Amino acid sequence: MCSTTPRNTRTGRPRSTEADAAILEATRAALVDMGWSKLTMGDVATRAGVAKTTLYRRWANKNELVVDAVAVLFDELELPDLGSLQADIEHVVLQFAALLERPETKTALMAVVAESTRDAPLRERIRTSIVDRQKRLVLDGRRRAQERGELSADPDPVTVDALDDLIFDVVAGAVVHRALVSAEPVDTAWVARLSALLVGGLGAAAALG
Amino acid sequence: MCSTTPRNTRTGRPRSTEADAAILEATRAALVDMGWSKLTMGDVATRAGVAKTTLYRRWANKNELVVDAVAVLFDELELPDLGSLQADIEHVVLQFAALLERPETKTALMAVVAESTRDAPLRERIRTSIVDRQKRLVLDGRRRAQERGELSADPDPVTVDALDDLIFDVVAGAVVHRALVSAEPVDTAWVARLSALLVGGLGAAAALG
DNA sequence: AGCCTTTCGCTACGGGTCGTAGCGTAATGG
DNA sequence: CCATTACGCTACGACCCGTAGCGAAAGGCT
């Protein structure tokens, strides 16, 4: 949750966990009000009722702070077993789309990804706290589909990994592109087409080995 | 190319077209060296050998300038007829991926999209100068596939439009997500799987009507 | 040629943000 | 009680923003 780990000593005054929570919540509020580019560290500190120096003791810069503030929202993503691969896909896509509709994530997600193209530590932080959390849903969904017999058992683990990567990039990428670039609604009709495309094409993609 | 149109009078000193070109080229160079977030208007002006006020006469802010500077790179995208839908898809995907590999577009594209979530004029500018230019490739590709008989003739124009939108978001979104979020290479093996998934699933998606 | 209009380069400015340093104080553990 | 660390506060130089004002340059028009 916090960026810079405090000295691993057991002496001294401990860091305020209330301040941690207040800062992250203030960051989300500032994202809603100002958007990513207009968000300032000073404003976040004021909203959180905290000194600016307290922010810099925990996070080195705005990007890392925003990633942590937004990452917790991705905990909402769940993958209940709805009985079929297509139903599972449609459910998780609608969840993800709802997350992208929130103004905090809408303005923050693409911005930190853009920053991460020139910042390897930030990229790693995004991966561990956001991307991997989404990807687990793909792995679970495929495993369930295999158990149901909807997908053929894996012949080669390398192929399976490649297919998981593909599904993840297609689903997440399509939803993000639809919501933010095309700026059109991710409604049930669109989701139905996307999942039909996926379920119908997975066999062909898997056949490549 | 230029943002604010000069007064439509034929009197007075005309704007320097050399300055236009120098500014846009300097913007791309600055994107490569500094990245989007560290790019400053003053630096661009210095690189272009132009006064800062000259920039502001043409572009209201950094975002609009960057969009114009990057948009011309998308002119490189072409769709030669390779004989099959899958070959056409693979070719355009590899082209788009090569474009996303360039440091200018890598750092700029996601940043301006993020900004556009809170800036309707910017969103419209991105649409007309970048997104629509990509989308035309999808329309051409589908039309050719229909002429070849690879796709069934359209029963309903509304369905066709929806399918074009879906293909566009899936292809462009998947490539962007693969290149920038997953940060893994868009190599021929991955492209082959993506296009196989698309070609194999299009029928199922079209069947939804 | 002379005039008008617009752009150009240049300088300077107030306003805002950044990230840090320094200080005294508060909160723990030994 | 003491060492250690975190906290709030203030102040600071550095940087960037976007604009105003100026004289000079470069065109069209009569």
XYZ file of C-alpha atoms (C1' of nucleotides) in Angstrom:
478
model
C 0.000 0.000 0.000
C 2.776 2.383 0.897
C 5.650 3.121 -1.394
C 8.805 3.661 0.581
C 9.125 1.115 3.342
C 9.900 2.721 6.678
C 13.199 1.779 8.253
C 12.947 -1.778 9.435
C 13.677 -0.774 12.999
C 11.177 -1.269 15.732
C 12.169 1.968 17.382
C 10.793 5.410 16.817
C 7.319 6.724 16.145
C 5.373 4.445 13.803
C 3.799 5.760 10.665
C 0.162 6.719 10.897
C -2.041 4.207 9.114
C -4.858 6.744 9.261
C -2.672 9.087 7.234
C -2.107 6.332 4.648
C -5.818 5.791 4.217
C -6.619 9.501 4.217
C -3.996 10.193 1.557
C -5.204 7.456 -0.780
C -8.806 8.522 -0.384
C -7.864 12.163 -0.937
C -5.983 11.137 -4.055
C -9.069 9.448 -5.493
C -11.185 12.483 -4.632
C -8.669 14.771 -6.291
C -8.658 12.547 -9.380
C -12.430 12.914 -9.610
C -12.360 16.677 -9.190
C -9.235 17.655 -11.074
C -8.239 14.764 -13.305
C -4.768 13.299 -13.462
C -2.928 16.186 -15.086
C -4.319 18.876 -12.775
C -3.800 16.835 -9.632
C -1.101 18.294 -7.401
C 0.664 16.862 -4.410
C -0.090 19.962 -2.388
C -3.801 19.656 -3.035
C -3.838 16.003 -2.048
C -2.017 16.838 1.173
C -4.521 19.554 2.010
C -7.486 17.288 1.281
C -6.004 14.552 3.451
C -5.318 16.983 6.296
C -1.655 16.090 6.122
C 1.584 17.951 5.522
C 3.076 17.773 2.053
C 6.270 16.319 3.469
C 4.293 13.378 4.805
C 3.305 12.474 1.258
C 6.895 12.532 0.047
C 8.007 10.272 2.906
C 5.720 7.589 1.470
C 5.599 8.084 -2.284
C 8.416 9.354 -4.446
C 6.166 11.015 -7.008
C 2.650 11.520 -8.229
C 2.568 8.434 -10.450
C 3.306 5.924 -7.722
C 0.775 7.571 -5.452
C -1.932 7.423 -8.098
C -1.224 3.778 -8.878
C -1.651 2.836 -5.235
C -4.775 4.953 -4.901
C -6.425 3.301 -7.893
C -5.164 -0.232 -7.362
C -7.504 -0.971 -4.460
C -10.497 -0.400 -6.738
C -9.467 -3.478 -8.680
C -10.163 -5.620 -5.629
C -13.834 -5.366 -6.576
C -13.261 -7.565 -9.618
C -14.529 -11.075 -8.998
C -15.249 -14.096 -11.133
C -18.278 -16.001 -9.878
C -18.888 -19.310 -11.638
C -21.869 -18.645 -13.884
C -21.820 -22.040 -15.526
C -20.417 -21.243 -18.948
C -17.335 -19.626 -20.378
C -19.343 -17.063 -22.271
C -21.331 -16.055 -19.205
C -18.144 -15.737 -17.167
C -16.552 -13.566 -19.822
C -19.560 -11.302 -20.127
C -19.749 -10.851 -16.389
C -16.111 -9.915 -15.898
C -16.153 -7.619 -18.924
C -19.134 -5.734 -17.561
C -17.414 -5.457 -14.195
C -14.275 -4.111 -15.785
C -16.264 -1.678 -17.885
C -18.047 -0.390 -14.802
C -14.670 0.176 -13.194
C -13.519 2.135 -16.229
C -16.640 4.272 -16.068
C -15.563 5.696 -12.718
C -13.894 9.055 -13.253
C -10.946 8.174 -11.029
C -9.891 5.165 -13.063
C -10.871 6.699 -16.371
C -8.432 9.564 -16.027
C -5.724 7.741 -14.076
C -5.296 4.376 -15.741
C -4.178 5.495 -19.188
C -2.068 8.267 -17.699
C 0.031 5.999 -15.512
C 0.374 3.477 -18.328
C 1.669 6.265 -20.547
C 4.134 7.271 -17.859
C 5.220 3.678 -17.371
C 6.602 3.549 -20.903
C 9.552 5.589 -19.631
C 9.667 4.380 -16.039
C 10.501 0.738 -15.432
C 9.846 0.764 -11.664
C 6.431 2.289 -12.259
C 5.710 -0.346 -14.889
C 6.575 -3.060 -12.420
C 4.379 -1.494 -9.773
C 1.445 -1.355 -12.189
C 2.022 -4.949 -13.126
C 2.021 -6.312 -9.609
C -0.773 -4.178 -8.184
C -3.159 -3.938 -11.153
C -2.350 -6.063 -14.191
C -1.614 -9.331 -12.441
C -4.751 -8.896 -10.401
C -6.791 -8.741 -13.591
C -4.926 -11.535 -15.251
C -5.738 -13.946 -12.496
C -9.364 -13.695 -13.595
C -8.375 -14.938 -17.034
C -6.476 -17.875 -15.617
C -9.373 -18.852 -13.385
C -11.874 -18.512 -16.211
C -9.872 -20.693 -18.561
C -9.308 -23.329 -15.902
C -13.029 -23.534 -15.213
C -13.820 -23.765 -18.909
C -11.386 -26.661 -19.213
C -12.947 -28.416 -16.239
C -16.342 -28.046 -17.872
C -14.966 -29.445 -21.106
C -15.625 -26.260 -23.059
C -11.968 -26.046 -23.957
C -9.768 -28.960 -24.916
C -7.227 -30.034 -22.340
C -3.894 -28.332 -22.812
C -1.486 -30.247 -25.017
C 1.466 -27.984 -24.269
C 1.876 -25.644 -21.300
C 3.673 -23.090 -23.453
C 0.689 -22.885 -25.769
C -1.606 -22.468 -22.815
C 0.408 -19.560 -21.474
C 0.440 -17.898 -24.861
C -3.304 -18.331 -25.147
C -3.882 -16.870 -21.698
C -1.780 -13.876 -22.641
C -3.746 -13.442 -25.844
C -7.132 -13.651 -24.164
C -6.088 -11.171 -21.548
C -4.803 -8.603 -24.018
C -7.832 -9.016 -26.253
C -10.425 -8.697 -23.507
C -8.808 -5.951 -21.458
C -7.552 -4.102 -24.515
C -10.887 -4.194 -26.298
C -12.781 -2.896 -23.280
C -10.302 -0.106 -22.631
C -10.257 0.877 -26.283
C -14.021 0.859 -26.521
C -14.469 2.897 -23.342
C -11.640 5.409 -23.634
C -10.582 5.677 -27.280
C -13.805 5.059 -29.137
C -15.595 6.601 -26.141
C -18.691 4.524 -26.739
C -20.693 2.599 -24.166
C -19.781 -0.953 -23.206
C -23.366 -2.172 -23.219
C -24.687 -5.699 -23.089
C -25.039 -5.963 -26.863
C -21.399 -5.086 -27.425
C -20.271 -7.412 -24.651
C -22.326 -10.242 -26.135
C -20.615 -9.782 -29.489
C -17.179 -9.638 -27.913
C -17.659 -12.806 -25.900
C -19.161 -14.600 -28.889
C -16.122 -13.609 -30.907
C -13.835 -14.943 -28.223
C -15.602 -18.218 -27.583
C -15.983 -18.812 -31.300
C -12.377 -18.033 -32.113
C -10.553 -19.681 -29.262
C -10.510 -23.050 -30.957
C -8.892 -21.634 -34.077
C -6.300 -19.730 -32.041
C -5.489 -22.819 -29.970
C -5.047 -24.939 -33.092
C -1.936 -22.961 -33.998
C -0.032 -24.720 -31.222
C -2.124 20.663 -39.236
C -2.322 23.888 -37.315
C -4.700 24.407 -34.453
C -5.953 27.976 -34.399
C -6.854 29.140 -37.835
C -5.349 32.515 -38.677
C -7.780 35.301 -39.421
C -9.317 34.579 -42.762
C -8.072 37.860 -44.158
C -5.644 37.927 -47.023
C -3.873 40.935 -45.602
C -0.938 40.964 -43.230
C 2.136 38.804 -42.907
C 1.316 35.147 -43.575
C 2.233 32.473 -41.107
C 5.477 30.681 -41.702
C 4.878 27.137 -42.919
C 8.508 26.371 -42.152
C 7.763 27.244 -38.536
C 4.810 24.834 -38.551
C 6.946 21.985 -39.771
C 9.840 22.836 -37.471
C 7.551 22.945 -34.443
C 5.957 19.587 -35.166
C 9.307 17.964 -35.802
C 10.746 19.536 -32.661
C 7.755 18.212 -30.732
C 8.440 14.667 -31.894
C 12.118 15.032 -31.030
C 11.230 16.338 -27.589
C 8.854 13.410 -27.083
C 11.690 11.016 -27.839
C 14.140 12.740 -25.518
C 11.912 13.792 -22.632
C 8.698 11.814 -22.855
C 5.262 13.356 -22.681
C 5.233 14.467 -19.057
C 8.644 16.182 -19.173
C 7.961 17.894 -22.470
C 7.665 21.667 -22.097
C 6.478 24.287 -24.515
C 9.598 26.350 -23.969
C 11.840 23.454 -24.875
C 9.902 22.753 -28.051
C 10.153 26.392 -29.036
C 13.902 26.394 -28.481
C 14.369 23.193 -30.477
C 12.313 24.585 -33.330
C 14.252 27.873 -33.322
C 11.021 29.725 -32.671
C 9.697 32.043 -29.999
C 7.387 30.549 -27.402
C 4.680 33.012 -28.358
C 4.681 31.572 -31.867
C 3.662 28.194 -30.460
C 0.769 29.651 -28.535
C -0.508 31.449 -31.622
C -1.017 28.026 -33.227
C -1.815 25.581 -30.438
C -3.738 26.350 -27.280
C -1.928 23.793 -25.150
C 0.512 20.926 -25.077
C -2.057 18.213 -25.742
C -3.281 19.612 -29.037
C 0.265 20.179 -30.189
C 1.266 16.613 -29.387
C -1.762 15.169 -31.144
C -0.909 17.036 -34.315
C 2.755 16.080 -34.058
C 1.957 12.385 -33.726
C -0.995 12.232 -36.108
C 1.123 12.467 -39.242
C 2.892 9.243 -38.292
C -0.376 7.417 -38.801
C -0.260 8.257 -42.494
C 2.214 5.403 -42.842
C -0.525 2.860 -42.163
C -1.622 1.178 -45.378
C -3.673 -1.854 -46.263
C -2.310 -3.629 -49.351
C -4.490 -6.440 -50.636
C -2.655 -9.598 -49.599
C -5.298 -11.970 -50.849
C -6.919 -13.139 -47.631
C -8.562 -11.571 -44.613
C -6.117 -13.162 -42.233
C -3.094 -11.935 -44.178
C -4.538 -8.422 -44.309
C -5.162 -8.430 -40.575
C -1.677 -9.680 -39.764
C -0.097 -7.059 -41.969
C -1.956 -4.108 -40.519
C -1.443 -5.347 -36.969
C 2.300 -5.575 -37.495
C 2.295 -2.091 -38.988
C 0.400 -0.703 -36.049
C 2.693 -2.492 -33.624
C 5.755 -1.017 -35.329
C 4.198 2.407 -34.946
C 3.633 1.790 -31.240
C 7.255 0.731 -30.858
C 8.452 4.218 -31.732
C 9.195 6.160 -28.554
C 7.242 9.216 -29.731
C 3.963 7.378 -30.129
C 4.568 5.064 -27.202
C 4.723 7.907 -24.701
C 2.279 10.258 -26.398
C -0.662 8.135 -27.475
C -1.846 6.900 -24.099
C -1.142 10.267 -22.519
C -3.378 12.225 -24.850
C -6.085 9.582 -24.614
C -5.945 9.920 -20.843
C -6.235 13.673 -21.152
C -9.110 13.352 -23.589
C -11.297 11.752 -20.930
C -11.737 15.241 -19.451
C -11.418 17.320 -22.624
C -14.111 16.893 -25.257
C -12.440 19.072 -27.926
C -9.240 17.104 -27.550
C -11.200 13.861 -27.856
C -12.746 15.082 -31.060
C -9.357 16.092 -32.428
C -7.935 12.653 -31.639
C -10.889 11.036 -33.319
C -10.636 12.915 -36.565
C -6.861 12.931 -36.896
C -5.951 9.499 -35.523
C -8.796 7.148 -34.717
C -10.823 7.585 -37.886
C -7.669 7.168 -39.917
C -7.130 3.755 -38.332
C -10.748 2.759 -38.571
C -10.801 3.231 -42.310
C -8.413 0.286 -42.534
C -10.962 -1.902 -40.805
C -13.719 -0.829 -43.152
C -11.559 -1.483 -46.216
C -10.459 -4.863 -44.886
C -13.990 -6.036 -44.212
C -15.209 -4.828 -47.592
C -12.466 -6.791 -49.343
C -13.191 -9.904 -47.312
C -16.832 -9.657 -48.345
C -15.888 -9.262 -51.991
C -13.725 -12.380 -51.709
C -16.608 -14.254 -50.125
C -14.753 -14.799 -46.855
C -17.523 -13.041 -44.972
C -21.212 -13.418 -45.639
C -22.919 -10.463 -47.256
C -24.391 -8.061 -44.741
C -28.004 -8.723 -43.877
C -28.439 -5.551 -41.880
C -26.344 -2.374 -42.110
C -26.712 -1.773 -38.376
C -25.164 -5.153 -37.648
C -22.334 -4.426 -40.017
C -21.543 -1.164 -38.296
C -21.576 -2.834 -34.908
C -19.260 -5.539 -36.180
C -16.853 -3.007 -37.632
C -16.773 -1.210 -34.309
C -16.106 -4.467 -32.510
C -13.301 -5.522 -34.832
C -11.675 -2.152 -34.525
C -11.751 -2.071 -30.749
C -10.548 -5.659 -30.491
C -7.634 -5.290 -32.887
C -6.420 -1.855 -31.868
C -7.119 -2.472 -28.206
C -5.358 -5.806 -28.127
C -2.252 -4.446 -29.816
C -2.064 -1.414 -27.568
C -2.629 -3.507 -24.468
C -0.029 -6.044 -25.510
C 2.566 -3.400 -26.348
C 2.025 -0.894 -23.555
C 0.308 -2.618 -20.642
C 1.649 -6.146 -20.841
C 4.826 -4.651 -22.330
C 5.542 -7.771 -24.320
C 6.552 -7.977 -27.974
C 3.982 -8.073 -30.743
C 5.786 -10.787 -32.684
C 4.538 -12.841 -35.599
C 3.452 -15.737 -33.383
C 1.231 -13.515 -31.283
C -0.166 -11.784 -34.351
C -0.944 -15.130 -35.934
C -2.919 -16.180 -32.872
C -4.795 -12.886 -32.749
C -5.795 -13.002 -36.400
C -6.788 -16.665 -36.113
C -8.960 -15.768 -33.149
C -10.595 -12.995 -35.129
C -11.202 -14.897 -38.347
C -12.447 -17.882 -36.410
C -14.784 -15.887 -34.216
C -16.234 -13.405 -36.651
C -18.914 -15.774 -37.805
C -20.142 -16.381 -34.293
C -20.171 -12.663 -33.523
C -22.034 -11.875 -36.737
C -24.641 -14.523 -36.004
C -25.917 -12.461 -33.067
C -27.490 -10.032 -35.525
C 6.046 53.954 -53.254
C 3.287 54.248 -49.050
C 0.020 52.277 -45.829
C -2.280 48.652 -43.301
C -2.376 44.345 -41.242
C -0.610 40.370 -39.220
C 3.241 37.640 -37.673
C 7.665 37.285 -35.671
C 11.389 37.295 -31.988
C 12.384 39.004 -27.708
C 11.940 40.262 -22.870
C 9.615 40.391 -18.759
C 6.174 39.234 -15.578
C 2.793 37.127 -11.888
C 1.197 32.791 -10.597
C 1.613 28.155 -9.666
C 3.942 23.612 -8.620
C 7.878 20.942 -7.415
C 10.774 18.672 -4.105
C 13.737 19.656 -0.179
C 15.673 21.611 4.128
C 15.192 22.998 8.683
C 12.873 23.323 12.892
C 10.309 22.104 17.011
C 7.061 18.683 18.583
C 4.746 14.090 19.113
C 4.859 9.120 19.656
C 6.901 4.922 20.251
C 10.579 1.220 22.294
C 14.476 0.062 25.371
C 14.755 9.064 30.594
C 16.723 8.615 26.057
C 17.253 7.355 21.328
C 14.792 7.135 17.241
C 11.537 8.044 13.968
C 7.311 10.500 12.199
C 4.738 14.644 12.042
C 3.244 19.566 10.967
C 4.815 23.789 9.565
C 7.438 27.271 7.082
C 10.418 28.759 3.750
C 13.071 28.320 -0.233
C 15.193 28.024 -5.134
C 14.082 26.088 -9.350
C 11.162 25.396 -12.981
C 7.206 25.970 -16.096
C 3.002 28.265 -17.488
C 0.551 31.561 -20.315
C 0.336 36.449 -21.405
C 1.558 41.324 -22.307
C 4.185 44.696 -24.560
C 7.514 46.139 -27.753
C 9.893 47.021 -32.264
C 10.850 44.811 -36.566
C 9.655 41.947 -40.619
C 6.669 40.419 -44.430
C 3.059 40.261 -46.967
C -1.451 42.642 -49.591
C -3.803 46.882 -51.292
C -4.244 51.343 -53.601
